[in-house]
XYZ file of C-alpha atoms in Angstrom:
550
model
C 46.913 32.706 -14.001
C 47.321 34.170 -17.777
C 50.067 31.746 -17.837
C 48.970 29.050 -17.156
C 45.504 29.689 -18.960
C 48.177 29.636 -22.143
C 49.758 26.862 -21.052
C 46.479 24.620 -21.107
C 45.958 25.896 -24.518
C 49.032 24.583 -25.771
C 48.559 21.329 -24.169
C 45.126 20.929 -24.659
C 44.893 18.941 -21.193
C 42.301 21.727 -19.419
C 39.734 22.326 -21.624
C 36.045 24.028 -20.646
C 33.658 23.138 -18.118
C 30.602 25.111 -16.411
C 31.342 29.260 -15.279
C 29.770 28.121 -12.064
C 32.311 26.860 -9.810
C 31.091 23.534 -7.803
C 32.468 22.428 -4.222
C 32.668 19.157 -3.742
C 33.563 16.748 -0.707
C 32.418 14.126 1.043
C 30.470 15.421 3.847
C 29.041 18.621 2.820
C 26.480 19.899 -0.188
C 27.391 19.928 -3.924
C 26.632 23.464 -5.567
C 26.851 24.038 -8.986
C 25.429 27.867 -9.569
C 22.592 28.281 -7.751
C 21.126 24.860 -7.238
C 22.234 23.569 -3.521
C 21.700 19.777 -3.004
C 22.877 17.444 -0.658
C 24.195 14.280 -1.825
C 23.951 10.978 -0.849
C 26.499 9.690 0.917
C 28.180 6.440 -1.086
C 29.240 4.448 2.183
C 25.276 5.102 3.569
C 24.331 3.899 -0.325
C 20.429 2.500 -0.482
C 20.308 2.381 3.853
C 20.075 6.238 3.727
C 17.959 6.069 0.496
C 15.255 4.018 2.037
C 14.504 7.028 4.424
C 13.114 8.843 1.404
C 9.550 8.838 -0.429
C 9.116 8.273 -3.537
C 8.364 11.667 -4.689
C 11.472 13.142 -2.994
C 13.676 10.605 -4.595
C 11.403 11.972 -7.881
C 12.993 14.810 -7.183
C 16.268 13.577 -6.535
C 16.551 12.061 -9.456
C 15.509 15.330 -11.997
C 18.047 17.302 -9.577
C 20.956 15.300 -10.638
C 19.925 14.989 -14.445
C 20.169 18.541 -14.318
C 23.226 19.607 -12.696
C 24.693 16.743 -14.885
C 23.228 18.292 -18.035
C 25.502 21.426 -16.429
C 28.678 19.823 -15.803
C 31.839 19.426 -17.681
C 31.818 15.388 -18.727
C 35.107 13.227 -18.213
C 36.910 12.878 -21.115
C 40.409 11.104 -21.856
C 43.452 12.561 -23.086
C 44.748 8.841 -24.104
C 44.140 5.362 -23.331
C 46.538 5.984 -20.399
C 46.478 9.588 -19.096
C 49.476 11.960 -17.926
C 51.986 9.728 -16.501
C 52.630 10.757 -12.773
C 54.153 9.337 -10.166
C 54.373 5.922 -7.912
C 56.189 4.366 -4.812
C 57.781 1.098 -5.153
C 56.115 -1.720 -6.004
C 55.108 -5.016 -3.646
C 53.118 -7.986 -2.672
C 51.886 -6.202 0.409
C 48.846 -4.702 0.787
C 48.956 -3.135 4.558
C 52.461 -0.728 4.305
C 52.922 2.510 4.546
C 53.865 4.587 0.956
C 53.835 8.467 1.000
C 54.196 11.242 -1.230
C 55.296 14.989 0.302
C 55.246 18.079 -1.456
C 57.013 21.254 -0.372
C 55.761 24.001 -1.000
C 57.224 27.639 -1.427
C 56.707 28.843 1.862
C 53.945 28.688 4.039
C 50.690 29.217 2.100
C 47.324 29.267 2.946
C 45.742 26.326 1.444
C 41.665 25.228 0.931
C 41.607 22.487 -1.164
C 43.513 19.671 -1.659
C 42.873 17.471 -5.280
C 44.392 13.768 -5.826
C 43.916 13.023 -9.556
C 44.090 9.232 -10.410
C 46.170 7.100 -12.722
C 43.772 6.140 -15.363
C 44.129 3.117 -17.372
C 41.747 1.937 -20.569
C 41.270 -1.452 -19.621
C 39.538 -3.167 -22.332
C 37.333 -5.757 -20.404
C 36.194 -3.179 -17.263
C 36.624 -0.010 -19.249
C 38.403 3.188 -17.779
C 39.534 2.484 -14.413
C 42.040 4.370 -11.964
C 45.253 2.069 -10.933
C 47.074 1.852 -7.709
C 44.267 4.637 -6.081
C 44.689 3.825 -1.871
C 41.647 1.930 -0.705
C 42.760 3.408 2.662
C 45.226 6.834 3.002
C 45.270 10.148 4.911
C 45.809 13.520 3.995
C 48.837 15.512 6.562
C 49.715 18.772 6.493
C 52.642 20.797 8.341
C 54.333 23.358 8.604
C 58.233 23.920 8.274
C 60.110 22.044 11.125
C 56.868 20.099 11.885
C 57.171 16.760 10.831
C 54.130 14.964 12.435
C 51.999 17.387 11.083
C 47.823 17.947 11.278
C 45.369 14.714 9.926
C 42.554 16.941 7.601
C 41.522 14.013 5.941
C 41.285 10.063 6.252
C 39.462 7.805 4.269
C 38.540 3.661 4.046
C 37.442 1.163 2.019
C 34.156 1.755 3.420
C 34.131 5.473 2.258
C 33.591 3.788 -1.505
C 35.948 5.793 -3.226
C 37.144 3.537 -5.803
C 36.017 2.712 -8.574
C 36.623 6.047 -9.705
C 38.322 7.803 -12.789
C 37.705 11.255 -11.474
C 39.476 13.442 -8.993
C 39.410 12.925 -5.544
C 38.504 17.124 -3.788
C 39.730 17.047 -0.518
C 38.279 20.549 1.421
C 40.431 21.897 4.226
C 39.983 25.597 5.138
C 41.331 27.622 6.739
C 44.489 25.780 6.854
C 48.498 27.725 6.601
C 51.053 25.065 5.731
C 54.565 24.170 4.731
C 53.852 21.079 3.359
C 51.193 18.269 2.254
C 51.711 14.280 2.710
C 49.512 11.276 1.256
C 50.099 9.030 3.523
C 48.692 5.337 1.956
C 48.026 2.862 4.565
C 46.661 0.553 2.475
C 47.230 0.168 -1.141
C 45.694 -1.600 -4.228
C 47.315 -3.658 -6.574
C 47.871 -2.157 -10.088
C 45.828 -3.750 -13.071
C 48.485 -5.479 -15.003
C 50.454 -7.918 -12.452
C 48.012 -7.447 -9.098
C 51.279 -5.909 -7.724
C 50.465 -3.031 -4.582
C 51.608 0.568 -5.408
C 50.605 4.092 -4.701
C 49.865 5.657 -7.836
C 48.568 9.212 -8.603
C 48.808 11.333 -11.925
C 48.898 14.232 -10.262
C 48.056 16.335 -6.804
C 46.857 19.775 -6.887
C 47.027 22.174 -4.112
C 44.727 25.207 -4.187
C 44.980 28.201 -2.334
C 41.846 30.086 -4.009
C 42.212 29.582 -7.398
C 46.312 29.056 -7.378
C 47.539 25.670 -7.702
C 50.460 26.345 -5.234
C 51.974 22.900 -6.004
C 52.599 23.127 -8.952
C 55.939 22.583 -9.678
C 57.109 22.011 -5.907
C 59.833 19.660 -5.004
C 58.268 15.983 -3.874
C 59.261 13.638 -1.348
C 58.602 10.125 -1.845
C 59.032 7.377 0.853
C 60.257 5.255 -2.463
C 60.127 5.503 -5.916
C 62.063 4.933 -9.109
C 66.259 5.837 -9.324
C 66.799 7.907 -12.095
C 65.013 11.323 -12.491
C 65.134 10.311 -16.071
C 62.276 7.546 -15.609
C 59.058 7.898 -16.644
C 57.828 7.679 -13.039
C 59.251 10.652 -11.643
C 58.331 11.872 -8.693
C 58.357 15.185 -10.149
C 55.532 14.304 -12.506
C 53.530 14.512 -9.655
C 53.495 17.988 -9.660
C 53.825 19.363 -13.320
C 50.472 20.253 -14.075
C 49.325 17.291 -16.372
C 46.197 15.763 -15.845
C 44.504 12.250 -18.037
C 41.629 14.391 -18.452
C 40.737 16.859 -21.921
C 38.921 20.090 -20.901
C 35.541 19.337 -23.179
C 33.549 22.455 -22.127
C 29.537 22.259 -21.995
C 29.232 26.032 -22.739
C 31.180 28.728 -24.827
C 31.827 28.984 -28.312
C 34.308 26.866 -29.624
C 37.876 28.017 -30.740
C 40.056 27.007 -33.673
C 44.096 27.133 -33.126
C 45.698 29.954 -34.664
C 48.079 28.432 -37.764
C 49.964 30.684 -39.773
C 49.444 31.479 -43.382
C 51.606 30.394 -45.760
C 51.568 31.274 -49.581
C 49.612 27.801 -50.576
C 47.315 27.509 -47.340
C 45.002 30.641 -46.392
C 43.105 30.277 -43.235
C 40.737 33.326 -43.054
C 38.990 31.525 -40.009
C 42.361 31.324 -38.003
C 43.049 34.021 -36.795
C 45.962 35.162 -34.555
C 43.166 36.222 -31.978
C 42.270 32.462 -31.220
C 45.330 32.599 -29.128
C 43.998 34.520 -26.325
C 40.354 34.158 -26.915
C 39.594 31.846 -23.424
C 38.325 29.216 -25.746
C 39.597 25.854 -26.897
C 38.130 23.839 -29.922
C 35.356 22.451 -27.080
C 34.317 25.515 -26.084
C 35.506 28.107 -22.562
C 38.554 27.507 -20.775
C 38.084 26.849 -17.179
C 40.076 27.923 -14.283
C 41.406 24.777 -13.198
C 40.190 24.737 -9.686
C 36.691 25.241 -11.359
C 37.118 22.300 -13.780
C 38.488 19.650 -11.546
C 35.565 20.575 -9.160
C 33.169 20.127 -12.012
C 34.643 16.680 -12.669
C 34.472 15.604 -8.838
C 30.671 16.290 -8.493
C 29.561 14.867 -12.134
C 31.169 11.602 -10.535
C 29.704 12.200 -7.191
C 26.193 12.679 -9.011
C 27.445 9.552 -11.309
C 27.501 7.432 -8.295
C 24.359 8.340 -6.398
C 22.129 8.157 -9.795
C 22.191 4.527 -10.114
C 21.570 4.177 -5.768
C 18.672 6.550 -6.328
C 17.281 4.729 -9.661
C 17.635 1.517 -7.617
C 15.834 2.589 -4.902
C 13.157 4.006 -6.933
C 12.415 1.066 -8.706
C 12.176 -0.838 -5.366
C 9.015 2.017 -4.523
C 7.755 1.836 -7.748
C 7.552 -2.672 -7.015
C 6.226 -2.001 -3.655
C 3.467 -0.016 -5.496
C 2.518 -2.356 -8.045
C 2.423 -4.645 -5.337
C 0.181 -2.311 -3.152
C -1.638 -1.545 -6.584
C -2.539 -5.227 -7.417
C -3.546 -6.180 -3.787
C -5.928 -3.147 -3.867
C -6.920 -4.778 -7.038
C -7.379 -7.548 -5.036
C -9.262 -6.180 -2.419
C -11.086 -4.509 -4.968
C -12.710 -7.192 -6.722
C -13.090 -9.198 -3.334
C -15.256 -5.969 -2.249
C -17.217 -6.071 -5.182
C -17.634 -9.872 -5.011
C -18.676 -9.381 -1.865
C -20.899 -6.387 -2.746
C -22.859 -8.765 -5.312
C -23.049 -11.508 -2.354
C -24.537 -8.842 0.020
C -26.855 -7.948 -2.562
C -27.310 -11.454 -3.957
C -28.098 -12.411 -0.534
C -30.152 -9.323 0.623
C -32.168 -10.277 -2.578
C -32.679 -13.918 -1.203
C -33.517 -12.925 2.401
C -35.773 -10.409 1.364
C -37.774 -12.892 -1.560
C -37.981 -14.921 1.627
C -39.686 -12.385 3.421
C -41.862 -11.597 0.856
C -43.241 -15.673 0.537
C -43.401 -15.699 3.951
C -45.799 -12.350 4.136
C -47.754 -14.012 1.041
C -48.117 -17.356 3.045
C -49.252 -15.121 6.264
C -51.722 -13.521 4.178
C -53.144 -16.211 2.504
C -53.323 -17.984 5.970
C -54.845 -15.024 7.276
C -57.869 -14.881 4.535
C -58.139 -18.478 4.723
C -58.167 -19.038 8.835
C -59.569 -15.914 9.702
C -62.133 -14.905 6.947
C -63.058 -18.284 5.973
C -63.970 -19.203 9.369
C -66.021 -16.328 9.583
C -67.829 -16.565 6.492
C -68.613 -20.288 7.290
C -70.024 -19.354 11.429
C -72.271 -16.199 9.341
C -73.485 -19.245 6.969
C -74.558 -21.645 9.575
C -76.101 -18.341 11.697
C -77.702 -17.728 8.496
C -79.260 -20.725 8.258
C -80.191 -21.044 12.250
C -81.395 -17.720 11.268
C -83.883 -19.963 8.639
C -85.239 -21.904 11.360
C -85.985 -19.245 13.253
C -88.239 -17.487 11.640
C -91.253 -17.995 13.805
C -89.482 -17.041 16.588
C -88.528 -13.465 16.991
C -86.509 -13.500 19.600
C -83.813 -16.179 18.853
C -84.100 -14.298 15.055
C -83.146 -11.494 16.835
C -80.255 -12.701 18.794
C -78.886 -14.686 15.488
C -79.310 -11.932 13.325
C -77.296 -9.438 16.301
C -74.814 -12.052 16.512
C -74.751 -12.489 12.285
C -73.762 -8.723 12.574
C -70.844 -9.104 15.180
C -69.279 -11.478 12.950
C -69.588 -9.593 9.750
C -67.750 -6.522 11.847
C -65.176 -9.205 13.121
C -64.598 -9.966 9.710
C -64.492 -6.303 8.557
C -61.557 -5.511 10.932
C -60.415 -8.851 9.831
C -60.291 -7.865 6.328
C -58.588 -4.440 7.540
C -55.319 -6.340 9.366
C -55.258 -9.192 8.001
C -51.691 -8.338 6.285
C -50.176 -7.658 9.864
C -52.758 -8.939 12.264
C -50.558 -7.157 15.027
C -52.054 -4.034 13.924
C -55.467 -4.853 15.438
C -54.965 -3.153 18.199
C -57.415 -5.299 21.152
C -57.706 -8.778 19.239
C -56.934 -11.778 21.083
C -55.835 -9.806 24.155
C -57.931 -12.747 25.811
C -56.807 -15.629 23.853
C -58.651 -18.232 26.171
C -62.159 -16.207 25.799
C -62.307 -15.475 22.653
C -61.262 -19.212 21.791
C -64.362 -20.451 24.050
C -66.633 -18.071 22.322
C -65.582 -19.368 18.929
C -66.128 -22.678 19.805
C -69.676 -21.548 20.300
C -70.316 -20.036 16.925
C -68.899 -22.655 15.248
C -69.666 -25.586 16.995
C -72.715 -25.080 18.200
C -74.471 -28.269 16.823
C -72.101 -30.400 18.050
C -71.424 -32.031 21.887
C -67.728 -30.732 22.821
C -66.306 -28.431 25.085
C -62.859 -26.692 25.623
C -60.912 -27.317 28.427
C -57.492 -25.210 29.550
C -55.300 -26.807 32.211
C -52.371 -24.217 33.087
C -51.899 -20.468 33.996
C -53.804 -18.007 31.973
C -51.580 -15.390 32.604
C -48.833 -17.431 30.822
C -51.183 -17.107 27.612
C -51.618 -13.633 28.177
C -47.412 -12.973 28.035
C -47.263 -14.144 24.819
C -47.300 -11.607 21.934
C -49.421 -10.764 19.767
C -48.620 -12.556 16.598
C -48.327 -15.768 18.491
C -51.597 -15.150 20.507
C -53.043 -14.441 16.699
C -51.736 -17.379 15.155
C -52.629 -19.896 17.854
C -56.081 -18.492 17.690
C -56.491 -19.088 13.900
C -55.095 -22.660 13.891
C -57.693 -23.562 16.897
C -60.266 -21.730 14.590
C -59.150 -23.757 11.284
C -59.473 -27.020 13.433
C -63.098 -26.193 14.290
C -63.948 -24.945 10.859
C -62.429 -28.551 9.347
C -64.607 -30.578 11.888
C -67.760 -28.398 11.350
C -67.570 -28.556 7.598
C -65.663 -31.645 6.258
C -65.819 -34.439 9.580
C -69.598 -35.168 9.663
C -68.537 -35.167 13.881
C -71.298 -35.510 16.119
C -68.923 -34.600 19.203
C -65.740 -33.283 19.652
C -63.421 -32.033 22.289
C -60.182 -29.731 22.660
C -57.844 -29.437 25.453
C -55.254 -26.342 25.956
C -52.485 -26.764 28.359
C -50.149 -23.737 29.220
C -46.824 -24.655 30.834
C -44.464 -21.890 31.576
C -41.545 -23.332 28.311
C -44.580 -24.987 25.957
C -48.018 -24.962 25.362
C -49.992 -28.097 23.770
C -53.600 -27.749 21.848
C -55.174 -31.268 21.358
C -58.348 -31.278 19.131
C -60.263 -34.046 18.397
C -63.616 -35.340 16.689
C -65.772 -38.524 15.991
C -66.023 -37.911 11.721
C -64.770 -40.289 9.074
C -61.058 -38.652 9.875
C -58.926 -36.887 8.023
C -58.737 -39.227 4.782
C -58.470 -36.264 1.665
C -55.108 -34.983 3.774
C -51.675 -35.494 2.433
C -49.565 -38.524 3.688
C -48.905 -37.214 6.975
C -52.369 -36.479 7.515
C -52.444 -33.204 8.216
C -54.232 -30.491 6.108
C -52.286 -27.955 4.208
C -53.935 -24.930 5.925
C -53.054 -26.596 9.538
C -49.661 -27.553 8.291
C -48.782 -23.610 6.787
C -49.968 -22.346 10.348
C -47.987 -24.102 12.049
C -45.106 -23.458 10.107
C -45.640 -19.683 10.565
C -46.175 -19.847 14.238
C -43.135 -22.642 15.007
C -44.476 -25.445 16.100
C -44.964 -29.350 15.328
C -48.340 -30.550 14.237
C -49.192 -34.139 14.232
C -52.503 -35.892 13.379
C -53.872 -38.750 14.972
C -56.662 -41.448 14.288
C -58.353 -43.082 17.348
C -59.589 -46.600 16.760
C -62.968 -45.507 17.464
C -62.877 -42.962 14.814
C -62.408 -39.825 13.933
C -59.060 -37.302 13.910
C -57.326 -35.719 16.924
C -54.833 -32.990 15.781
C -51.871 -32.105 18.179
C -50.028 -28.766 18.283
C -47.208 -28.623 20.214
C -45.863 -25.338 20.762
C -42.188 -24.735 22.495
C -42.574 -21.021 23.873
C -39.235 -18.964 23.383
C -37.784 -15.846 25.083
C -38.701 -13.702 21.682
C -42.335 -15.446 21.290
C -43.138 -13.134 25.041
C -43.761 -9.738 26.116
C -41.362 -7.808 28.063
């Protein structure tokens, strides 16, 4: 090992790295120090990606920005790297080309490292040429020659494009020897021609390269040992790549003095200092290990940054649909309200028109039958006993219209009024007809009156009671006559008089108060002019499931 520590000093081809040693291969974890992580696979790319969430691939992402911050980065020697070896060259793709190192002896081996030829090519960049897109890895011992498979790889494994070594783990393993067998080949930059190409092939038992320097057995190659391309080359030790260490403190070559040239920051102890001019000196094993997993993490960084912008445009897109959704809440929000605001105004008229109608029907009418009592009571002066009854019956109306007064914003509070609609409409026909000649009649079932409820029992009773108020003060009528008919789906009030008719009314004849109580209780109201005079008022009335009690 101190020899060939000196030996990449001299040719500055192994220069620093990381202390940490990191084990690379395809299957297993990268480590480098203590940070274990398991990388994504390049052949599973974005499939295998898409099972993550977006803060794990968060995380992914700051993982390998780290460890890359830690490893040794690829650098070039030259435009072309350490020369290495290649088979012959063809037009066919699918053949068979092999390389075979034998090594001293059998040795346990537990790594295996192919280092690519790397070429500068000045339209794609660096790029390795004549790397197998499909190849195995054989090993054997002496007098084996079939040997044990430890490795095999396709096109689908995504090896290629790649300018950094290949680390091939196989422990455990004693052999003789160690094949790359190419099954497939790709064709060299320059004239597409197929060839197996490799700068070099390291094999590691611990931190020995035990290859080094080995014979190697080609299935072709060039003639002359003299070539450039000599098999040999595989083997010497020479990589395309310049140690440039991330950590240590950098070392100037030793030079010696001469009389004109002093060098006080040379000095002989540079030589075996363990640094180069880019900083430590890596074993090699260490170094090439550092170079496999910066390209492994190389690779997957783009897949994951890919992957994470497809989360982060799924969650814009989730983000401006809630936005959406948002604003459509709070449009709908402001029509709720908007509406609520509407329905409710509504409400409010409609409880102003019932209490208007209320005063009006209900307190007017009173007010009017405790006038004409009043003056009945007049005329009755001299006689004490019809004063008597007028006056008892001026103070049963002025109760009525106390309670009145009391519910007459929800006459369903008065708990006992109009529970019998029929009597009390006969007895208010009394009061406030009593100087005319009429009579009411009811054809039907009583009990179908009592079923209704109580605001429609109330209402009927103050439109009957507006009609007779209308006659009584505004008609002049000498006579007049109302009919009631209760079916069990409708109910019809006809009231009619002999007076000059309704001729003040609007054009449909009928009189505002009339009209607003039959809008609040439902029904149609028509008026009516005999030809022998007067007004007959129709109220028809279609009884509904919600208008009765259960």
């Amino acid at each position: 090992m101190r020899r060939m520590c000196l030996f990449l000093f001299v040719i500055p081809c192994y220069p620093g790295g990381l202390n940490a040693q990191a084990e690379v291969d395809q299957t297993g974890p990268i480590a480098t120090g203590p940070i274990q992580t398991k990388s994504i696979q390049l052949d599973e790319g974005i499939s295998r990606l898409g099972g993550l969430t977006r803060s794990q691939l968060e995380y992914r992402l700051a993982e390998i920005d780290e460890q890359l911050q830690r490893l040794c980065p690829i650098s070039l020697r030259s435009g072309v790297g350490a020369v290495g070896s290649r088979t012959a060259v063809g037009p066919e793709a699918w053949r068979s080309e092999w390389f075979q190192i034998e090594l001293d002896g059998a040795s346990p081996i537990d790594q295996i490292v192919l280092v690519p030829t790397i070429w500068r090519d000045t339209r794609a960049g660096l790029r390795a040429d004549g790397f197998p897109l499909e190849f195995r890895i054989v090993v054997g011992s002496k007098g084996d020659s079939t040997g044990t498979v430890v490795a095999r790889y396709t096109e689908k494994d995504g090896l290629l494009p790649r300018i950094a070594p290949l680390v091939v783990p196989c422990p455990s393993i004693v052999a003789s020897w160690v094949r790359v067998e190419a099954l497939r080949l790709s064709p060299r930059l320059w004239d597409d021609q197929y060839v197996l190409q490799l700068s070099e092939v390291l094999v590691f038992s611990g931190q020995e390269n035990v290859a080094l320097n080995q014979n190697v057995v080609a299935s072709s190659g060039m003639r002359f040992e003299g070539e450039t391309r000599h098999k040999r080359f595989l083997v010497d030790g020479f990589v395309p790549y310049l140690m440039d260490a991330k950590e240590g403190e950098k070392s100037i070559a030793f030079r010696k003095q001469g009389e004109m040239d002093d060098n006080p920051n040379r000095p002989l102890s540079a030589i075996t200092d363990g640094r180069n001019f880019h900083g430590a000196i890596l074993p090699t094993r260490d170094w090439i290990n550092d170079l496999a997993a910066r390209h492994k993490l190389e690779t997957d960084r783009p897949l994951v940054i890919a992957e994470l912008n497809r989360h982060y445009s799924r969650q814009a897109s989730h983000l401006t649909r809630m936005t959406w959704l948002a604003a459509l809440a709070i449009v709908g929000i402001g029509l709720t309200i908007f509406i609520d605001f509407i329905i409710r105004s509504r409400q409010l008229a409609k409880i102003k028109e019932r209490f208007a109608a209320d005063l009006h029907d209900e307190l007017g009418a009173n007010l009017h039958v405790i006038g004409l009592l009043g003056d009945l009571a007049q005329d009755a002066v001299d006689s004490p006993e019809k004063l008597k009854r007028l006056l008892q019956r001026i103070r049963v109306m002025t109760e009525r219209s106390g309670t009145a007064v009391q519910f007459c914003t929800n006459t369903l509070d008065a708990k006992g009024l109009y529970t019998e609609l029929l009597a009390d409409m006969q007895r208010t026909t009394q009061r406030i007809m009593a100087d005319q000649e009429g009579e009411l009649r009811f054809r039907g079932n009583e009990e179908s009156l009592r079923r209704l409820k109580p605001r429609t029992r109330a209402d009927l009773f103050l439109f009957y009671k507006e009609c007779l108020v209308n006659i009584s003060r505004h008609s002049e009528a000498t006579q007049f006559s109302a009919h009631l008919e209760a079916k069990p789906n409708d109910l019809t009030l006809i009231v009619c008089d002999n007076g000059h008719g309704l001729v003040d009314s609007p054009g449909d004849g009928v009189p505002p108060s009339l009209m607003r109580r039959a809008r609040l209780i439902g029904a149609q109201v028509t008026v009516t002019h005999p030809e022998r005079g007067g007004a007959c008022v129709k109220l028809q009335l279609r009884i509904r499931k919600a208008w009765r009690q259960k």
